[in-house]
Amino acid sequence: MTRSEDWADYLDPAEPSPALPPQQRGPLDRVTSALATEAVWSQPPAGLRTRLLETAAAEAANATREMPIRPPARPTSGAPVPAPVPAPVTSTGTAPDAVPPRVPLRRPTRRRWILAAAGVAAAAALIATLAWPRSQAVTFAMSGTALAPGASARAELEPKKAGLAITLQITGLAPAPAGEYYAAWLSGPRGIVPVGTFHWRQGGVPINLWSGVGTDLYRQLFVTLQHEGRPPTPTSEVVLTGTAPG
């Protein structure tokens, strides 16, 4: 599986949680925690936009009124300086340019609105992650070894929600003798994982196998001849082998 699919499965409660390194789990856990917060889904309170605009207008007016007034320039001649004309007063006793009272902004309400916006952004990131396209099926050839030189196969690996579906189209492989069977395995740096068994005594049909691991770390696919009653570990009798494109 690709890294984006691992992230999607990690965030999706309906999918088995994959093993991710701590540096990838941390940001994903924070997204999950943010989405679980009740305030994330709260709507902005009614009238918040109006109060914000009124507050901004009041602060701008206060800043204009509180600007220091420069003293008038000293006249260059002996002409008298005219006295300033007082502003007219209305019937209410206030000047026409009086600043309206400042509306206090409730910080808890503003904080909840900011959290809601952050929640929407986190939800959008989650949707984008879950909507990331799944990997397409890959097909590659498998060749026979010295134990089965005339054998070959075409392997198709297709990621599914529950694992990796593997289909083998085999030609030229002899049926497994009585008391023996074939087993398929995926191999990688972390070891070997069994993906299914078959005997091929009738042949002519695809072999459907299943894997719980992906080809990002387990790219080599091989088939061995096994013996009933012996330990279910890969024998050295490899008959088919191939490597998934990386």
JSON list of C-alpha atoms in Angstrom, two decimals:
[
{"chain": "A", "resi": 1, "resn": "MET", "atom": "CA", "xyz": [0.00, 0.00, 0.00]},
{"chain": "A", "resi": 2, "resn": "THR", "atom": "CA", "xyz": [1.11, 3.55, -0.60]},
{"chain": "A", "resi": 3, "resn": "ARG", "atom": "CA", "xyz": [1.70, 6.00, 2.20]},
{"chain": "A", "resi": 4, "resn": "SER", "atom": "CA", "xyz": [-1.49, 7.96, 1.41]},
{"chain": "A", "resi": 5, "resn": "GLU", "atom": "CA", "xyz": [-3.55, 4.75, 1.76]},
{"chain": "A", "resi": 6, "resn": "ASP", "atom": "CA", "xyz": [-1.94, 4.05, 5.12]},
{"chain": "A", "resi": 7, "resn": "TRP", "atom": "CA", "xyz": [-2.89, 7.55, 6.29]},
{"chain": "A", "resi": 8, "resn": "ALA", "atom": "CA", "xyz": [-6.46, 7.10, 5.09]},
{"chain": "A", "resi": 9, "resn": "ASP", "atom": "CA", "xyz": [-6.79, 3.70, 6.85]},
{"chain": "A", "resi": 10, "resn": "TYR", "atom": "CA", "xyz": [-5.27, 5.19, 10.03]},
{"chain": "A", "resi": 11, "resn": "LEU", "atom": "CA", "xyz": [-7.88, 7.98, 10.10]},
{"chain": "A", "resi": 12, "resn": "ASP", "atom": "CA", "xyz": [-10.81, 5.80, 9.01]},
{"chain": "A", "resi": 13, "resn": "PRO", "atom": "CA", "xyz": [-12.31, 4.05, 12.09]},
{"chain": "A", "resi": 14, "resn": "ALA", "atom": "CA", "xyz": [-13.81, 1.39, 9.80]},
{"chain": "A", "resi": 15, "resn": "GLU", "atom": "CA", "xyz": [-10.40, 0.23, 8.56]},
{"chain": "A", "resi": 16, "resn": "PRO", "atom": "CA", "xyz": [-7.71, -1.74, 10.43]},
{"chain": "A", "resi": 17, "resn": "SER", "atom": "CA", "xyz": [-5.13, 0.69, 11.79]},
{"chain": "A", "resi": 18, "resn": "PRO", "atom": "CA", "xyz": [-1.79, 0.23, 9.99]},
{"chain": "A", "resi": 19, "resn": "ALA", "atom": "CA", "xyz": [1.56, 0.44, 11.75]},
{"chain": "A", "resi": 20, "resn": "LEU", "atom": "CA", "xyz": [2.90, 3.95, 11.09]},
{"chain": "A", "resi": 21, "resn": "PRO", "atom": "CA", "xyz": [6.10, 5.57, 12.42]},
{"chain": "A", "resi": 22, "resn": "PRO", "atom": "CA", "xyz": [5.66, 8.13, 15.23]},
{"chain": "A", "resi": 23, "resn": "GLN", "atom": "CA", "xyz": [6.47, 11.09, 12.96]},
{"chain": "A", "resi": 24, "resn": "GLN", "atom": "CA", "xyz": [3.43, 10.20, 10.81]},
{"chain": "A", "resi": 25, "resn": "ARG", "atom": "CA", "xyz": [1.08, 9.23, 13.66]},
{"chain": "A", "resi": 26, "resn": "GLY", "atom": "CA", "xyz": [1.53, 12.56, 15.49]},
{"chain": "A", "resi": 27, "resn": "PRO", "atom": "CA", "xyz": [-0.06, 14.87, 12.87]},
{"chain": "A", "resi": 28, "resn": "LEU", "atom": "CA", "xyz": [-2.81, 12.34, 12.15]},
{"chain": "A", "resi": 29, "resn": "ASP", "atom": "CA", "xyz": [-3.64, 12.03, 15.86]},
{"chain": "A", "resi": 30, "resn": "ARG", "atom": "CA", "xyz": [-3.92, 15.82, 16.09]},
{"chain": "A", "resi": 31, "resn": "VAL", "atom": "CA", "xyz": [-6.40, 15.83, 13.19]},
{"chain": "A", "resi": 32, "resn": "THR", "atom": "CA", "xyz": [-8.44, 13.12, 14.94]},
{"chain": "A", "resi": 33, "resn": "SER", "atom": "CA", "xyz": [-8.37, 15.06, 18.24]},
{"chain": "A", "resi": 34, "resn": "ALA", "atom": "CA", "xyz": [-9.46, 18.28, 16.53]},
{"chain": "A", "resi": 35, "resn": "LEU", "atom": "CA", "xyz": [-12.37, 16.56, 14.82]},
{"chain": "A", "resi": 36, "resn": "ALA", "atom": "CA", "xyz": [-13.49, 15.04, 18.13]},
{"chain": "A", "resi": 37, "resn": "THR", "atom": "CA", "xyz": [-13.77, 18.49, 19.77]},
{"chain": "A", "resi": 38, "resn": "GLU", "atom": "CA", "xyz": [-17.37, 19.68, 20.13]},
{"chain": "A", "resi": 39, "resn": "ALA", "atom": "CA", "xyz": [-16.41, 23.30, 19.43]},
{"chain": "A", "resi": 40, "resn": "VAL", "atom": "CA", "xyz": [-15.12, 22.31, 16.00]},
{"chain": "A", "resi": 41, "resn": "TRP", "atom": "CA", "xyz": [-18.63, 21.77, 14.73]},
{"chain": "A", "resi": 42, "resn": "SER", "atom": "CA", "xyz": [-20.18, 24.81, 16.43]},
{"chain": "A", "resi": 43, "resn": "GLN", "atom": "CA", "xyz": [-21.54, 27.58, 14.21]},
{"chain": "A", "resi": 44, "resn": "PRO", "atom": "CA", "xyz": [-20.44, 31.22, 14.70]},
{"chain": "A", "resi": 45, "resn": "PRO", "atom": "CA", "xyz": [-22.87, 33.01, 17.07]},
{"chain": "A", "resi": 46, "resn": "ALA", "atom": "CA", "xyz": [-25.55, 35.22, 15.61]},
{"chain": "A", "resi": 47, "resn": "GLY", "atom": "CA", "xyz": [-24.54, 38.86, 15.21]},
{"chain": "A", "resi": 48, "resn": "LEU", "atom": "CA", "xyz": [-20.79, 38.17, 15.47]},
{"chain": "A", "resi": 49, "resn": "ARG", "atom": "CA", "xyz": [-20.06, 39.75, 12.08]},
{"chain": "A", "resi": 50, "resn": "THR", "atom": "CA", "xyz": [-21.95, 42.94, 13.02]},
{"chain": "A", "resi": 51, "resn": "ARG", "atom": "CA", "xyz": [-20.14, 43.24, 16.36]},
{"chain": "A", "resi": 52, "resn": "LEU", "atom": "CA", "xyz": [-16.75, 42.71, 14.72]},
{"chain": "A", "resi": 53, "resn": "LEU", "atom": "CA", "xyz": [-17.44, 45.45, 12.16]},
{"chain": "A", "resi": 54, "resn": "GLU", "atom": "CA", "xyz": [-18.68, 47.85, 14.84]},
{"chain": "A", "resi": 55, "resn": "THR", "atom": "CA", "xyz": [-15.63, 47.20, 16.97]},
{"chain": "A", "resi": 56, "resn": "ALA", "atom": "CA", "xyz": [-13.28, 47.74, 14.06]},
{"chain": "A", "resi": 57, "resn": "ALA", "atom": "CA", "xyz": [-15.03, 51.02, 13.16]},
{"chain": "A", "resi": 58, "resn": "ALA", "atom": "CA", "xyz": [-14.88, 52.24, 16.75]},
{"chain": "A", "resi": 59, "resn": "GLU", "atom": "CA", "xyz": [-11.18, 51.43, 17.09]},
{"chain": "A", "resi": 60, "resn": "ALA", "atom": "CA", "xyz": [-10.42, 53.23, 13.82]},
{"chain": "A", "resi": 61, "resn": "ALA", "atom": "CA", "xyz": [-12.35, 56.32, 14.97]},
{"chain": "A", "resi": 62, "resn": "ASN", "atom": "CA", "xyz": [-10.60, 56.30, 18.36]},
{"chain": "A", "resi": 63, "resn": "ALA", "atom": "CA", "xyz": [-7.23, 56.06, 16.67]},
{"chain": "A", "resi": 64, "resn": "THR", "atom": "CA", "xyz": [-8.10, 59.08, 14.49]},
{"chain": "A", "resi": 65, "resn": "ARG", "atom": "CA", "xyz": [-9.38, 61.16, 17.42]},
{"chain": "A", "resi": 66, "resn": "GLU", "atom": "CA", "xyz": [-6.40, 60.34, 19.64]},
{"chain": "A", "resi": 67, "resn": "MET", "atom": "CA", "xyz": [-3.82, 61.48, 17.08]},
{"chain": "A", "resi": 68, "resn": "PRO", "atom": "CA", "xyz": [-1.74, 64.34, 18.55]},
{"chain": "A", "resi": 69, "resn": "ILE", "atom": "CA", "xyz": [-2.81, 67.80, 17.32]},
{"chain": "A", "resi": 70, "resn": "ARG", "atom": "CA", "xyz": [0.08, 69.89, 16.11]},
{"chain": "A", "resi": 71, "resn": "PRO", "atom": "CA", "xyz": [0.12, 73.51, 17.33]},
{"chain": "A", "resi": 72, "resn": "PRO", "atom": "CA", "xyz": [-0.63, 76.09, 14.65]},
{"chain": "A", "resi": 73, "resn": "ALA", "atom": "CA", "xyz": [2.35, 77.54, 12.87]},
{"chain": "A", "resi": 74, "resn": "ARG", "atom": "CA", "xyz": [3.56, 80.83, 14.23]},
{"chain": "A", "resi": 75, "resn": "PRO", "atom": "CA", "xyz": [2.47, 83.61, 11.86]},
{"chain": "A", "resi": 76, "resn": "THR", "atom": "CA", "xyz": [5.21, 85.29, 9.95]},
{"chain": "A", "resi": 77, "resn": "SER", "atom": "CA", "xyz": [3.53, 88.68, 10.18]},
{"chain": "A", "resi": 78, "resn": "GLY", "atom": "CA", "xyz": [1.82, 90.55, 12.93]},
{"chain": "A", "resi": 79, "resn": "ALA", "atom": "CA", "xyz": [-1.65, 89.54, 11.79]},
{"chain": "A", "resi": 80, "resn": "PRO", "atom": "CA", "xyz": [-3.85, 88.18, 14.60]},
{"chain": "A", "resi": 81, "resn": "VAL", "atom": "CA", "xyz": [-4.45, 84.46, 14.76]},
{"chain": "A", "resi": 82, "resn": "PRO", "atom": "CA", "xyz": [-8.15, 83.57, 14.41]},
{"chain": "A", "resi": 83, "resn": "ALA", "atom": "CA", "xyz": [-9.64, 81.72, 17.35]},
{"chain": "A", "resi": 84, "resn": "PRO", "atom": "CA", "xyz": [-10.79, 78.15, 16.67]},
{"chain": "A", "resi": 85, "resn": "VAL", "atom": "CA", "xyz": [-14.49, 77.77, 15.99]},
{"chain": "A", "resi": 86, "resn": "PRO", "atom": "CA", "xyz": [-16.14, 75.27, 18.39]},
{"chain": "A", "resi": 87, "resn": "ALA", "atom": "CA", "xyz": [-18.05, 72.38, 16.89]},
{"chain": "A", "resi": 88, "resn": "PRO", "atom": "CA", "xyz": [-21.83, 72.80, 16.93]},
{"chain": "A", "resi": 89, "resn": "VAL", "atom": "CA", "xyz": [-23.69, 70.84, 19.55]},
{"chain": "A", "resi": 90, "resn": "THR", "atom": "CA", "xyz": [-26.83, 68.93, 18.66]},
{"chain": "A", "resi": 91, "resn": "SER", "atom": "CA", "xyz": [-30.02, 68.77, 20.69]},
{"chain": "A", "resi": 92, "resn": "THR", "atom": "CA", "xyz": [-28.75, 65.62, 22.40]},
{"chain": "A", "resi": 93, "resn": "GLY", "atom": "CA", "xyz": [-25.73, 67.45, 23.77]},
{"chain": "A", "resi": 94, "resn": "THR", "atom": "CA", "xyz": [-23.17, 65.63, 21.66]},
{"chain": "A", "resi": 95, "resn": "ALA", "atom": "CA", "xyz": [-21.03, 66.75, 18.76]},
{"chain": "A", "resi": 96, "resn": "PRO", "atom": "CA", "xyz": [-21.98, 65.41, 15.31]},
{"chain": "A", "resi": 97, "resn": "ASP", "atom": "CA", "xyz": [-18.70, 63.48, 15.05]},
{"chain": "A", "resi": 98, "resn": "ALA", "atom": "CA", "xyz": [-19.00, 61.80, 18.43]},
{"chain": "A", "resi": 99, "resn": "VAL", "atom": "CA", "xyz": [-17.65, 58.26, 18.44]},
{"chain": "A", "resi": 100, "resn": "PRO", "atom": "CA", "xyz": [-20.22, 55.55, 19.21]},
{"chain": "A", "resi": 101, "resn": "PRO", "atom": "CA", "xyz": [-19.57, 53.53, 22.35]},
{"chain": "A", "resi": 102, "resn": "ARG", "atom": "CA", "xyz": [-17.21, 50.60, 21.88]},
{"chain": "A", "resi": 103, "resn": "VAL", "atom": "CA", "xyz": [-18.91, 47.23, 21.84]},
{"chain": "A", "resi": 104, "resn": "PRO", "atom": "CA", "xyz": [-16.91, 44.74, 23.94]},
{"chain": "A", "resi": 105, "resn": "LEU", "atom": "CA", "xyz": [-16.00, 41.54, 22.14]},
{"chain": "A", "resi": 106, "resn": "ARG", "atom": "CA", "xyz": [-16.55, 38.37, 24.11]},
{"chain": "A", "resi": 107, "resn": "ARG", "atom": "CA", "xyz": [-13.33, 36.44, 23.87]},
{"chain": "A", "resi": 108, "resn": "PRO", "atom": "CA", "xyz": [-14.82, 32.97, 24.54]},
{"chain": "A", "resi": 109, "resn": "THR", "atom": "CA", "xyz": [-17.26, 33.49, 21.63]},
{"chain": "A", "resi": 110, "resn": "ARG", "atom": "CA", "xyz": [-14.45, 34.58, 19.31]},
{"chain": "A", "resi": 111, "resn": "ARG", "atom": "CA", "xyz": [-12.34, 31.60, 20.40]},
{"chain": "A", "resi": 112, "resn": "ARG", "atom": "CA", "xyz": [-15.16, 29.15, 19.63]},
{"chain": "A", "resi": 113, "resn": "TRP", "atom": "CA", "xyz": [-15.57, 30.71, 16.19]},
{"chain": "A", "resi": 114, "resn": "ILE", "atom": "CA", "xyz": [-11.85, 30.33, 15.49]},
{"chain": "A", "resi": 115, "resn": "LEU", "atom": "CA", "xyz": [-11.97, 26.70, 16.64]},
{"chain": "A", "resi": 116, "resn": "ALA", "atom": "CA", "xyz": [-14.91, 26.08, 14.33]},
{"chain": "A", "resi": 117, "resn": "ALA", "atom": "CA", "xyz": [-12.95, 27.48, 11.40]},
{"chain": "A", "resi": 118, "resn": "ALA", "atom": "CA", "xyz": [-9.98, 25.28, 12.34]},
{"chain": "A", "resi": 119, "resn": "GLY", "atom": "CA", "xyz": [-12.30, 22.29, 12.53]},
{"chain": "A", "resi": 120, "resn": "VAL", "atom": "CA", "xyz": [-13.63, 22.94, 9.04]},
{"chain": "A", "resi": 121, "resn": "ALA", "atom": "CA", "xyz": [-10.07, 23.07, 7.73]},
{"chain": "A", "resi": 122, "resn": "ALA", "atom": "CA", "xyz": [-9.19, 19.83, 9.52]},
{"chain": "A", "resi": 123, "resn": "ALA", "atom": "CA", "xyz": [-12.32, 18.16, 8.15]},
{"chain": "A", "resi": 124, "resn": "ALA", "atom": "CA", "xyz": [-11.38, 19.28, 4.63]},
{"chain": "A", "resi": 125, "resn": "ALA", "atom": "CA", "xyz": [-7.92, 17.78, 5.08]},
{"chain": "A", "resi": 126, "resn": "LEU", "atom": "CA", "xyz": [-9.45, 14.53, 6.32]},
{"chain": "A", "resi": 127, "resn": "ILE", "atom": "CA", "xyz": [-11.85, 14.34, 3.36]},
{"chain": "A", "resi": 128, "resn": "ALA", "atom": "CA", "xyz": [-8.99, 15.00, 0.94]},
{"chain": "A", "resi": 129, "resn": "THR", "atom": "CA", "xyz": [-6.96, 12.23, 2.57]},
{"chain": "A", "resi": 130, "resn": "LEU", "atom": "CA", "xyz": [-9.81, 9.71, 2.48]},
{"chain": "A", "resi": 131, "resn": "ALA", "atom": "CA", "xyz": [-10.61, 10.65, -1.11]},
{"chain": "A", "resi": 132, "resn": "TRP", "atom": "CA", "xyz": [-7.01, 10.08, -2.23]},
{"chain": "A", "resi": 133, "resn": "PRO", "atom": "CA", "xyz": [-7.11, 7.59, -5.13]},
{"chain": "A", "resi": 134, "resn": "ARG", "atom": "CA", "xyz": [-6.27, 4.02, -4.27]},
{"chain": "A", "resi": 135, "resn": "SER", "atom": "CA", "xyz": [-3.33, 2.36, -6.00]},
{"chain": "A", "resi": 136, "resn": "GLN", "atom": "CA", "xyz": [-4.14, 0.63, -9.25]},
{"chain": "A", "resi": 137, "resn": "ALA", "atom": "CA", "xyz": [-3.59, -3.08, -9.80]},
{"chain": "A", "resi": 138, "resn": "VAL", "atom": "CA", "xyz": [-0.12, -4.06, -11.01]},
{"chain": "A", "resi": 139, "resn": "THR", "atom": "CA", "xyz": [0.73, -7.02, -13.22]},
{"chain": "A", "resi": 140, "resn": "PHE", "atom": "CA", "xyz": [4.11, -8.67, -13.64]},
{"chain": "A", "resi": 141, "resn": "ALA", "atom": "CA", "xyz": [5.58, -11.93, -14.95]},
{"chain": "A", "resi": 142, "resn": "MET", "atom": "CA", "xyz": [6.85, -14.85, -12.88]},
{"chain": "A", "resi": 143, "resn": "SER", "atom": "CA", "xyz": [9.36, -17.33, -14.28]},
{"chain": "A", "resi": 144, "resn": "GLY", "atom": "CA", "xyz": [10.04, -20.95, -13.49]},
{"chain": "A", "resi": 145, "resn": "THR", "atom": "CA", "xyz": [13.19, -22.05, -11.69]},
{"chain": "A", "resi": 146, "resn": "ALA", "atom": "CA", "xyz": [15.44, -25.04, -12.34]},
{"chain": "A", "resi": 147, "resn": "LEU", "atom": "CA", "xyz": [12.85, -27.24, -10.59]},
{"chain": "A", "resi": 148, "resn": "ALA", "atom": "CA", "xyz": [10.14, -26.13, -13.07]},
{"chain": "A", "resi": 149, "resn": "PRO", "atom": "CA", "xyz": [11.91, -24.70, -16.15]},
{"chain": "A", "resi": 150, "resn": "GLY", "atom": "CA", "xyz": [8.79, -24.85, -18.33]},
{"chain": "A", "resi": 151, "resn": "ALA", "atom": "CA", "xyz": [6.59, -23.03, -15.85]},
{"chain": "A", "resi": 152, "resn": "SER", "atom": "CA", "xyz": [5.61, -19.39, -15.95]},
{"chain": "A", "resi": 153, "resn": "ALA", "atom": "CA", "xyz": [2.86, -17.23, -14.52]},
{"chain": "A", "resi": 154, "resn": "ARG", "atom": "CA", "xyz": [1.31, -13.80, -14.72]},
{"chain": "A", "resi": 155, "resn": "ALA", "atom": "CA", "xyz": [0.64, -12.25, -11.32]},
{"chain": "A", "resi": 156, "resn": "GLU", "atom": "CA", "xyz": [-1.89, -9.48, -10.75]},
{"chain": "A", "resi": 157, "resn": "LEU", "atom": "CA", "xyz": [-1.87, -7.63, -7.43]},
{"chain": "A", "resi": 158, "resn": "GLU", "atom": "CA", "xyz": [-4.82, -5.39, -6.63]},
{"chain": "A", "resi": 159, "resn": "PRO", "atom": "CA", "xyz": [-5.19, -3.43, -3.35]},
{"chain": "A", "resi": 160, "resn": "LYS", "atom": "CA", "xyz": [-8.54, -3.95, -1.63]},
{"chain": "A", "resi": 161, "resn": "LYS", "atom": "CA", "xyz": [-10.04, -2.54, 1.56]},
{"chain": "A", "resi": 162, "resn": "ALA", "atom": "CA", "xyz": [-9.24, -5.70, 3.50]},
{"chain": "A", "resi": 163, "resn": "GLY", "atom": "CA", "xyz": [-5.83, -6.48, 1.97]},
{"chain": "A", "resi": 164, "resn": "LEU", "atom": "CA", "xyz": [-4.06, -7.31, -1.27]},
{"chain": "A", "resi": 165, "resn": "ALA", "atom": "CA", "xyz": [-5.85, -9.57, -3.77]},
{"chain": "A", "resi": 166, "resn": "ILE", "atom": "CA", "xyz": [-3.41, -11.75, -5.76]},
{"chain": "A", "resi": 167, "resn": "THR", "atom": "CA", "xyz": [-4.36, -13.63, -8.93]},
{"chain": "A", "resi": 168, "resn": "LEU", "atom": "CA", "xyz": [-2.00, -16.08, -10.64]},
{"chain": "A", "resi": 169, "resn": "GLN", "atom": "CA", "xyz": [-2.44, -17.24, -14.24]},
{"chain": "A", "resi": 170, "resn": "ILE", "atom": "CA", "xyz": [-0.10, -20.26, -14.37]},
{"chain": "A", "resi": 171, "resn": "THR", "atom": "CA", "xyz": [1.08, -22.25, -17.37]},
{"chain": "A", "resi": 172, "resn": "GLY", "atom": "CA", "xyz": [3.47, -25.19, -17.66]},
{"chain": "A", "resi": 173, "resn": "LEU", "atom": "CA", "xyz": [3.49, -26.11, -13.98]},
{"chain": "A", "resi": 174, "resn": "ALA", "atom": "CA", "xyz": [3.08, -29.81, -13.12]},
{"chain": "A", "resi": 175, "resn": "PRO", "atom": "CA", "xyz": [0.39, -30.70, -10.58]},
{"chain": "A", "resi": 176, "resn": "ALA", "atom": "CA", "xyz": [1.58, -31.19, -7.03]},
{"chain": "A", "resi": 177, "resn": "PRO", "atom": "CA", "xyz": [2.10, -34.92, -6.29]},
{"chain": "A", "resi": 178, "resn": "ALA", "atom": "CA", "xyz": [-0.04, -36.67, -3.68]},
{"chain": "A", "resi": 179, "resn": "GLY", "atom": "CA", "xyz": [0.96, -35.59, -0.18]},
{"chain": "A", "resi": 180, "resn": "GLU", "atom": "CA", "xyz": [2.43, -32.34, -1.51]},
{"chain": "A", "resi": 181, "resn": "TYR", "atom": "CA", "xyz": [1.05, -28.91, -2.39]},
{"chain": "A", "resi": 182, "resn": "TYR", "atom": "CA", "xyz": [2.16, -25.51, -3.56]},
{"chain": "A", "resi": 183, "resn": "ALA", "atom": "CA", "xyz": [2.40, -22.43, -1.32]},
{"chain": "A", "resi": 184, "resn": "ALA", "atom": "CA", "xyz": [2.82, -18.80, -2.32]},
{"chain": "A", "resi": 185, "resn": "TRP", "atom": "CA", "xyz": [4.78, -16.23, -0.32]},
{"chain": "A", "resi": 186, "resn": "LEU", "atom": "CA", "xyz": [5.61, -12.54, -0.30]},
{"chain": "A", "resi": 187, "resn": "SER", "atom": "CA", "xyz": [9.12, -11.63, 0.80]},
{"chain": "A", "resi": 188, "resn": "GLY", "atom": "CA", "xyz": [10.71, -8.35, 1.84]},
{"chain": "A", "resi": 189, "resn": "PRO", "atom": "CA", "xyz": [13.11, -6.71, 4.32]},
{"chain": "A", "resi": 190, "resn": "ARG", "atom": "CA", "xyz": [10.82, -7.56, 7.24]},
{"chain": "A", "resi": 191, "resn": "GLY", "atom": "CA", "xyz": [10.56, -11.25, 6.42]},
{"chain": "A", "resi": 192, "resn": "ILE", "atom": "CA", "xyz": [8.25, -13.66, 4.61]},
{"chain": "A", "resi": 193, "resn": "VAL", "atom": "CA", "xyz": [4.44, -13.65, 4.66]},
{"chain": "A", "resi": 194, "resn": "PRO", "atom": "CA", "xyz": [2.28, -16.59, 3.45]},
{"chain": "A", "resi": 195, "resn": "VAL", "atom": "CA", "xyz": [-0.44, -15.65, 0.95]},
{"chain": "A", "resi": 196, "resn": "GLY", "atom": "CA", "xyz": [-2.12, -19.01, 0.23]},
{"chain": "A", "resi": 197, "resn": "THR", "atom": "CA", "xyz": [-1.80, -22.60, -0.96]},
{"chain": "A", "resi": 198, "resn": "PHE", "atom": "CA", "xyz": [-3.02, -24.67, -3.94]},
{"chain": "A", "resi": 199, "resn": "HIS", "atom": "CA", "xyz": [-2.28, -28.05, -5.58]},
{"chain": "A", "resi": 200, "resn": "TRP", "atom": "CA", "xyz": [-2.94, -27.32, -9.31]},
{"chain": "A", "resi": 201, "resn": "ARG", "atom": "CA", "xyz": [-4.07, -30.89, -10.00]},
{"chain": "A", "resi": 202, "resn": "GLN", "atom": "CA", "xyz": [-6.73, -29.80, -12.50]},
{"chain": "A", "resi": 203, "resn": "GLY", "atom": "CA", "xyz": [-5.28, -26.49, -13.61]},
{"chain": "A", "resi": 204, "resn": "GLY", "atom": "CA", "xyz": [-6.78, -24.21, -16.19]},
{"chain": "A", "resi": 205, "resn": "VAL", "atom": "CA", "xyz": [-8.26, -21.75, -13.69]},
{"chain": "A", "resi": 206, "resn": "PRO", "atom": "CA", "xyz": [-6.77, -18.68, -12.03]},
{"chain": "A", "resi": 207, "resn": "ILE", "atom": "CA", "xyz": [-5.32, -19.09, -8.56]},
{"chain": "A", "resi": 208, "resn": "ASN", "atom": "CA", "xyz": [-6.84, -16.56, -6.17]},
{"chain": "A", "resi": 209, "resn": "LEU", "atom": "CA", "xyz": [-4.64, -15.70, -3.20]},
{"chain": "A", "resi": 210, "resn": "TRP", "atom": "CA", "xyz": [-4.84, -13.07, -0.48]},
{"chain": "A", "resi": 211, "resn": "SER", "atom": "CA", "xyz": [-2.28, -11.03, 1.45]},
{"chain": "A", "resi": 212, "resn": "GLY", "atom": "CA", "xyz": [-2.47, -8.92, 4.57]},
{"chain": "A", "resi": 213, "resn": "VAL", "atom": "CA", "xyz": [0.61, -6.91, 3.56]},
{"chain": "A", "resi": 214, "resn": "GLY", "atom": "CA", "xyz": [1.33, -4.73, 0.54]},
{"chain": "A", "resi": 215, "resn": "THR", "atom": "CA", "xyz": [4.13, -4.68, -1.98]},
{"chain": "A", "resi": 216, "resn": "ASP", "atom": "CA", "xyz": [5.67, -1.47, -0.68]},
{"chain": "A", "resi": 217, "resn": "LEU", "atom": "CA", "xyz": [7.82, -3.58, 1.67]},
{"chain": "A", "resi": 218, "resn": "TYR", "atom": "CA", "xyz": [7.12, -7.09, 0.27]},
{"chain": "A", "resi": 219, "resn": "ARG", "atom": "CA", "xyz": [7.83, -7.01, -3.44]},
{"chain": "A", "resi": 220, "resn": "GLN", "atom": "CA", "xyz": [9.09, -10.54, -4.16]},
{"chain": "A", "resi": 221, "resn": "LEU", "atom": "CA", "xyz": [6.44, -13.19, -4.85]},
{"chain": "A", "resi": 222, "resn": "PHE", "atom": "CA", "xyz": [7.49, -16.84, -5.06]},
{"chain": "A", "resi": 223, "resn": "VAL", "atom": "CA", "xyz": [5.90, -20.30, -5.03]},
{"chain": "A", "resi": 224, "resn": "THR", "atom": "CA", "xyz": [7.34, -23.36, -3.28]},
{"chain": "A", "resi": 225, "resn": "LEU", "atom": "CA", "xyz": [6.53, -27.06, -3.26]},
{"chain": "A", "resi": 226, "resn": "GLN", "atom": "CA", "xyz": [5.49, -28.05, 0.27]},
{"chain": "A", "resi": 227, "resn": "HIS", "atom": "CA", "xyz": [5.09, -31.42, 1.97]},
{"chain": "A", "resi": 228, "resn": "GLU", "atom": "CA", "xyz": [2.10, -32.34, 4.10]},
{"chain": "A", "resi": 229, "resn": "GLY", "atom": "CA", "xyz": [2.94, -33.04, 7.74]},
{"chain": "A", "resi": 230, "resn": "ARG", "atom": "CA", "xyz": [6.05, -30.86, 7.71]},
{"chain": "A", "resi": 231, "resn": "PRO", "atom": "CA", "xyz": [6.37, -27.36, 9.23]},
{"chain": "A", "resi": 232, "resn": "PRO", "atom": "CA", "xyz": [4.39, -24.73, 7.27]},
{"chain": "A", "resi": 233, "resn": "THR", "atom": "CA", "xyz": [7.46, -22.69, 6.44]},
{"chain": "A", "resi": 234, "resn": "PRO", "atom": "CA", "xyz": [8.89, -22.10, 2.95]},
{"chain": "A", "resi": 235, "resn": "THR", "atom": "CA", "xyz": [10.96, -25.00, 1.65]},
{"chain": "A", "resi": 236, "resn": "SER", "atom": "CA", "xyz": [13.96, -24.57, -0.59]},
{"chain": "A", "resi": 237, "resn": "GLU", "atom": "CA", "xyz": [11.97, -26.08, -3.51]},
{"chain": "A", "resi": 238, "resn": "VAL", "atom": "CA", "xyz": [11.07, -22.83, -5.27]},
{"chain": "A", "resi": 239, "resn": "VAL", "atom": "CA", "xyz": [9.22, -23.37, -8.59]},
{"chain": "A", "resi": 240, "resn": "LEU", "atom": "CA", "xyz": [8.10, -19.84, -9.55]},
{"chain": "A", "resi": 241, "resn": "THR", "atom": "CA", "xyz": [9.46, -16.42, -8.69]},
{"chain": "A", "resi": 242, "resn": "GLY", "atom": "CA", "xyz": [8.84, -12.79, -9.64]},
{"chain": "A", "resi": 243, "resn": "THR", "atom": "CA", "xyz": [9.20, -9.25, -8.37]},
{"chain": "A", "resi": 244, "resn": "ALA", "atom": "CA", "xyz": [6.46, -6.62, -8.29]},
{"chain": "A", "resi": 245, "resn": "PRO", "atom": "CA", "xyz": [7.41, -3.31, -9.91]},
{"chain": "A", "resi": 246, "resn": "GLY", "atom": "CA", "xyz": [8.36, -0.68, -7.40]}
]
